[in-house]
PDB file of C-alpha atoms in Angstrom:
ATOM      1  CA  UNK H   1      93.892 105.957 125.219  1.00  0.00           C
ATOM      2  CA  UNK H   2      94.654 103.459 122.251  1.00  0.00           C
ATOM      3  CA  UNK H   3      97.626 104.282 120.079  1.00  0.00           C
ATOM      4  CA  UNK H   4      97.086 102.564 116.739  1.00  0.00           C
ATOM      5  CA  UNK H   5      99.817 102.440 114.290  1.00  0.00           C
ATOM      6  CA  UNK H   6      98.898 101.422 110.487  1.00  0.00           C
ATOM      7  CA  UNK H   7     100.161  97.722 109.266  1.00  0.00           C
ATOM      8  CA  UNK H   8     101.588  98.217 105.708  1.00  0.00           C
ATOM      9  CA  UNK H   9      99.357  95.983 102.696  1.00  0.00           C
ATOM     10  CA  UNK H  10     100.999  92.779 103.157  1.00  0.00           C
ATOM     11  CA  UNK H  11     101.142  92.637 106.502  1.00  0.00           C
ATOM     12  CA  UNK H  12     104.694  92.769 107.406  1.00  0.00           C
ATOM     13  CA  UNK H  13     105.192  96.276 109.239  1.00  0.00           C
ATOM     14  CA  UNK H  14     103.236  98.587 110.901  1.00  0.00           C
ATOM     15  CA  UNK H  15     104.814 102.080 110.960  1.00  0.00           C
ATOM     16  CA  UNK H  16     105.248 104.660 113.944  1.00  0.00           C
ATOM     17  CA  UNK H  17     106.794 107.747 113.434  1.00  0.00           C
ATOM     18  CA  UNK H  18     107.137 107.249 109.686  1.00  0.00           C
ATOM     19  CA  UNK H  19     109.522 104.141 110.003  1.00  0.00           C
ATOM     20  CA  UNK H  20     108.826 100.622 109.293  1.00  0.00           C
ATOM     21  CA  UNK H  21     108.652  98.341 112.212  1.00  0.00           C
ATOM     22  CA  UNK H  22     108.328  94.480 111.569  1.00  0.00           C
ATOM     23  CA  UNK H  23     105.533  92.590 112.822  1.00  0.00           C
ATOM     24  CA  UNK H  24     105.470  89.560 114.535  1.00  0.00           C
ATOM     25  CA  UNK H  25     104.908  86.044 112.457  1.00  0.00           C
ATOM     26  CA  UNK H  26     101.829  85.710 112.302  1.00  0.00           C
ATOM     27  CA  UNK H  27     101.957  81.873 111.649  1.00  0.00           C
ATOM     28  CA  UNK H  28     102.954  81.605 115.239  1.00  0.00           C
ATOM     29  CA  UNK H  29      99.868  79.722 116.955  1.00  0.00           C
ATOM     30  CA  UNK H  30      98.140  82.035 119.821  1.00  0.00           C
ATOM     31  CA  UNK H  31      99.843  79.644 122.758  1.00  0.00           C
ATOM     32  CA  UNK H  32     103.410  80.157 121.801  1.00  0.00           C
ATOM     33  CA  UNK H  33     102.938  83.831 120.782  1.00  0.00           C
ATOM     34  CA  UNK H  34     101.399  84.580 124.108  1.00  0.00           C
ATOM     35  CA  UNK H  35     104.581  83.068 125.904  1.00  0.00           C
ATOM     36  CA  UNK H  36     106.883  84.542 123.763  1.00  0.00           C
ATOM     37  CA  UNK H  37     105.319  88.087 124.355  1.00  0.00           C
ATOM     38  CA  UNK H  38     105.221  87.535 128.174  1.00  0.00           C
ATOM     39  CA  UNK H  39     109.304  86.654 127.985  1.00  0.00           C
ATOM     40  CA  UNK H  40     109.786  90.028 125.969  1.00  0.00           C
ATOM     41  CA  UNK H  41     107.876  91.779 128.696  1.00  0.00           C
ATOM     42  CA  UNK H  42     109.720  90.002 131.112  1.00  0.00           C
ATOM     43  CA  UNK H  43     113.483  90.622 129.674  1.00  0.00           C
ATOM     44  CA  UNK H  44     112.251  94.358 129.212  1.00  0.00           C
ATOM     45  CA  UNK H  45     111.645  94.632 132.850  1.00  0.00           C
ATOM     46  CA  UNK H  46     114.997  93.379 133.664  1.00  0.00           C
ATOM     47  CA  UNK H  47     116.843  95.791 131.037  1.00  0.00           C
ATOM     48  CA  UNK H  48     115.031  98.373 133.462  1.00  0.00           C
ATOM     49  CA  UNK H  49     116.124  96.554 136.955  1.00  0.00           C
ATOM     50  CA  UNK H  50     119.524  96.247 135.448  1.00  0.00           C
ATOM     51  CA  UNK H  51     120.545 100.133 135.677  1.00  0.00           C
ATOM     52  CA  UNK H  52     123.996  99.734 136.545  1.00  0.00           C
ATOM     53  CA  UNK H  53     125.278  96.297 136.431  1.00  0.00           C
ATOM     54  CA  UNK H  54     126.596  95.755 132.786  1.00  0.00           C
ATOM     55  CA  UNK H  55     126.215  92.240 133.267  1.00  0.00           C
ATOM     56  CA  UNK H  56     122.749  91.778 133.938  1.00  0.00           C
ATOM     57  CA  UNK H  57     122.038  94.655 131.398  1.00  0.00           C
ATOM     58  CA  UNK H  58     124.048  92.469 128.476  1.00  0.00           C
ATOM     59  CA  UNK H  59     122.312  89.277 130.086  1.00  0.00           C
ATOM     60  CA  UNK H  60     118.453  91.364 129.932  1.00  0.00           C
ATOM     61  CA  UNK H  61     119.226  92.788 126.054  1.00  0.00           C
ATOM     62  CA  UNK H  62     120.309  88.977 125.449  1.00  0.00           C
ATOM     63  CA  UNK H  63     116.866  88.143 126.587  1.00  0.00           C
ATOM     64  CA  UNK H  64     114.969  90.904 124.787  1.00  0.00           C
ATOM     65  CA  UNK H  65     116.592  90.117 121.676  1.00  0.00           C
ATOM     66  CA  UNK H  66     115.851  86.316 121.746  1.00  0.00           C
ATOM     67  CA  UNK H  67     112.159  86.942 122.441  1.00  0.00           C
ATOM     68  CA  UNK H  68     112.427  89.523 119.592  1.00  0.00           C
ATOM     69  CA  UNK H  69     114.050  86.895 117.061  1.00  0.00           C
ATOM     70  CA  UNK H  70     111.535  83.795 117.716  1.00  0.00           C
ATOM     71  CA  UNK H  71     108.658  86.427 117.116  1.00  0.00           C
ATOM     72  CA  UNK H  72     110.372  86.740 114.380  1.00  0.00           C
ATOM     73  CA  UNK H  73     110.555  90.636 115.144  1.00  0.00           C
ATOM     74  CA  UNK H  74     114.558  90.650 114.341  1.00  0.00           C
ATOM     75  CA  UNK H  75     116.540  87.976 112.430  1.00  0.00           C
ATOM     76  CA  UNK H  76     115.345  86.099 109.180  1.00  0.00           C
ATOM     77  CA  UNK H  77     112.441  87.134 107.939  1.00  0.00           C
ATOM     78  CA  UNK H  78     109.517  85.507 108.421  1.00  0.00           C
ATOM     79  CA  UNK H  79     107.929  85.688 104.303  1.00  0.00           C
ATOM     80  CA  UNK H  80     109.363  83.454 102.179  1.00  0.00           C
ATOM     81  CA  UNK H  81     108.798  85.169  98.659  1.00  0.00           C
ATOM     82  CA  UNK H  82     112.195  86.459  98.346  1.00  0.00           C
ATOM     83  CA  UNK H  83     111.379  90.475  99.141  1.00  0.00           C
ATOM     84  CA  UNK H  84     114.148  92.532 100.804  1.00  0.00           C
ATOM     85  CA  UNK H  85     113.721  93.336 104.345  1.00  0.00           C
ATOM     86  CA  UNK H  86     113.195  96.882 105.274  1.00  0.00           C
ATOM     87  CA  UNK H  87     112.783  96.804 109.206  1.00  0.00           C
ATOM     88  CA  UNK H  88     113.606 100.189 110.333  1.00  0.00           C
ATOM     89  CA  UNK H  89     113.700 102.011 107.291  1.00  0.00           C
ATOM     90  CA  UNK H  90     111.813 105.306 106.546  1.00  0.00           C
ATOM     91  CA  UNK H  91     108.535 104.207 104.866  1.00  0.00           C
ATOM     92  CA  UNK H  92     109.254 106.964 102.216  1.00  0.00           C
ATOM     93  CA  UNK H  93     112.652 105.582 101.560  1.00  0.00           C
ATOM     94  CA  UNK H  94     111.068 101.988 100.883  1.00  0.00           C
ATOM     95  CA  UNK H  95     109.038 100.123  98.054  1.00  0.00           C
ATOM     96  CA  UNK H  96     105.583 101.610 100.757  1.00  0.00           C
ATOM     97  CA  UNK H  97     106.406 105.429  99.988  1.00  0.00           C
ATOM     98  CA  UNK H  98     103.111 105.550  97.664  1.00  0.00           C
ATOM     99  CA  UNK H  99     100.892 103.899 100.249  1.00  0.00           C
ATOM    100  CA  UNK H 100     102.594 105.459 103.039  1.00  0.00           C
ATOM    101  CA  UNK H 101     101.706 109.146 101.309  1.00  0.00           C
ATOM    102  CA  UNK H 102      97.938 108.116 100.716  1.00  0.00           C
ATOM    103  CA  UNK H 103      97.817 107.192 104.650  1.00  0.00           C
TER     104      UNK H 103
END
């Protein structure tokens, strides 16, 4: 079964749940984004291996974060126009509460 989630106008989210969720930079070329995505799996499976050892938990969420910022997922945004960033906000609470209603 595919899951799809709606991307807002521009691009920037897609939403799940109601909340805004920011996509990846999509001026990354296919070759990097691939790698970068198969380090986030990667670092995910080790936040799972990791049950119990605080070290190599903080060490895995290190990892998954990293992968997260160069995808440009978390950190500085990846637009340069100037607009806010609303990662994790409730779509209806956001500047997409019109187009998120007409959804």
């Amino acid at each position: 079964m595919s899951t799809s989630y709606p991307n807002t106008p521009d691009g920037r989210y897609f939403v799940v749940r109601g909340r805004l969720w920011r996509r990846s930079n999509p001026a990354l070329d296919e070759e990097t984004r691939s790698r970068l995505v198969r380090d986030l799996m990667s670092a995910r499976r080790a936040v799972r291996d990791a049950k119990g050892d605080s070290m190599a938990t903080t060490e895995a969420r290190r990892r998954v974060d990293a992968a997260k910022v160069a995808l440009g997922e978390r950190g500085s945004v990846w637009w340069d126009d100037g607009a806010p960033d609303f990662n994790r906000h409730m779509a209806k609470n956001t500047p997409y509460a019109d187009w998120f209603d007409s959804l």
